[in-house]
Every structure is written in C-alpha cells, then in structure tokens.
Amino acid sequence: MESDWRSDALKEIGALKRPWIEKYAWSPCVDTANPNHIDLYIRLSRPDAGDRPRKVFVLRLRYEPDFRTAGRREQFVNAEDWTKEGVEYWPTGVGGILPDRNPPVICLEGTCGFHSDLHRDRDGRRANLNKLLLEIQRCLSQ
C-alpha cells in the first residue's frame, strides 16, 4: 500500500529516544504537509573554539517512498529559515559529513548519500534513526 511508507516513517520518527532528544537539544520537528515526502528537522550543535557559543545546524532528513532502501535524503538548512538550503549551511571539517561532494552527502548508514551514492551495495533497511543521529552528533562533537 502506497501510504505504508508514511506510517513507517512516522513510527520511526516517533521512536526517537526522549533522553537523547533532551541531552542534545535536538528539538525534532516533523512536516507532513507534502503527500510525496515527510521532512524531519533536527537541531544539532557543535562546540566552537574559545568562549564563543555552540554553532547550531539544522539537518533535514527527507523521507520518500523508497527511504527504507535508498536512505533518508539529507540536507542542512538555514537554522533560522528552513526553506533555505545549500552547501553554505553544512558543517565543515567534520568526519562523515561531506559538503564538498556534488551533491553534498553524509556518509553514515541511514542517509541517501550513504546508500544511494557512496555504498549502493549496502541495504538501508538496517539503518536506525536513533543510531544515525547519535553518530552525526558524535562527529560534530569531535
């Protein structure tokens, strides 16, 4: 059934671990308005040098009907205006996050960049959203 992917995506998003959401201040936000995709926005932060405040990034993970095998389509967006996307909003110098590729990708299991671009032989059905977000947060914190 066509809408099964939507219920699977919403179930996965609903299973985000509350302690991690609170610990990392992810502030997940779900947009289901478009019938062709579901967008999950996650606020991520990275320590900055010196006394400056933490750098904030907003990651959009887009769920489309093939997300189970192709992965979630990744894009960093403007932290203040989520309608603006582009390489200028991607973190730089972070392992696993490759803004210089065309298109930019996150090379971590569970993203479209990983399963559909870099490692097409790896099945995306094993990818876990909680694990993916923790791994991205770990990469940003190093």
Phi, psi and omega in degrees: 000137185302320185278355179302322181298325180293314180293323176297317179296314181294325177295316179298315180297319179295342181270007175302136184286119182304316180301323180286322177303315181287316182300317184260002180053047183291330180047060182298142178224131183247133176243113181250013187295327182273127181291345183265348178200164173237132178253131173248123178254131180233128177273122179242153178226157183226132177298143178251162181289148175069215184267006181291152180293163178299143176279131183253135176234150173242121179260128173257123172254118183259123176266124174239171185307333181263018187299331182297324181255323183275342183093170178275132182285122188260143176199133171271140182237166177302130183295337181260332182224096187291354176280346180263125179230161177153168184299333181294345180261358181277142173292149179244157178068030183240124178302136178086346179248117190241080182289344183275351176285161177237104001281162176300146182219161167252120182268064176225142182304129180114350179255158177297322179302323180286305189278330185255346183243302189271324185225067185297339180279351182267127183283125182285351184291341179277345186292137182246130183298316179301314180297317180301311182294322176296321180292318177298316179298319178298315179299319180292331185275352182277000000 
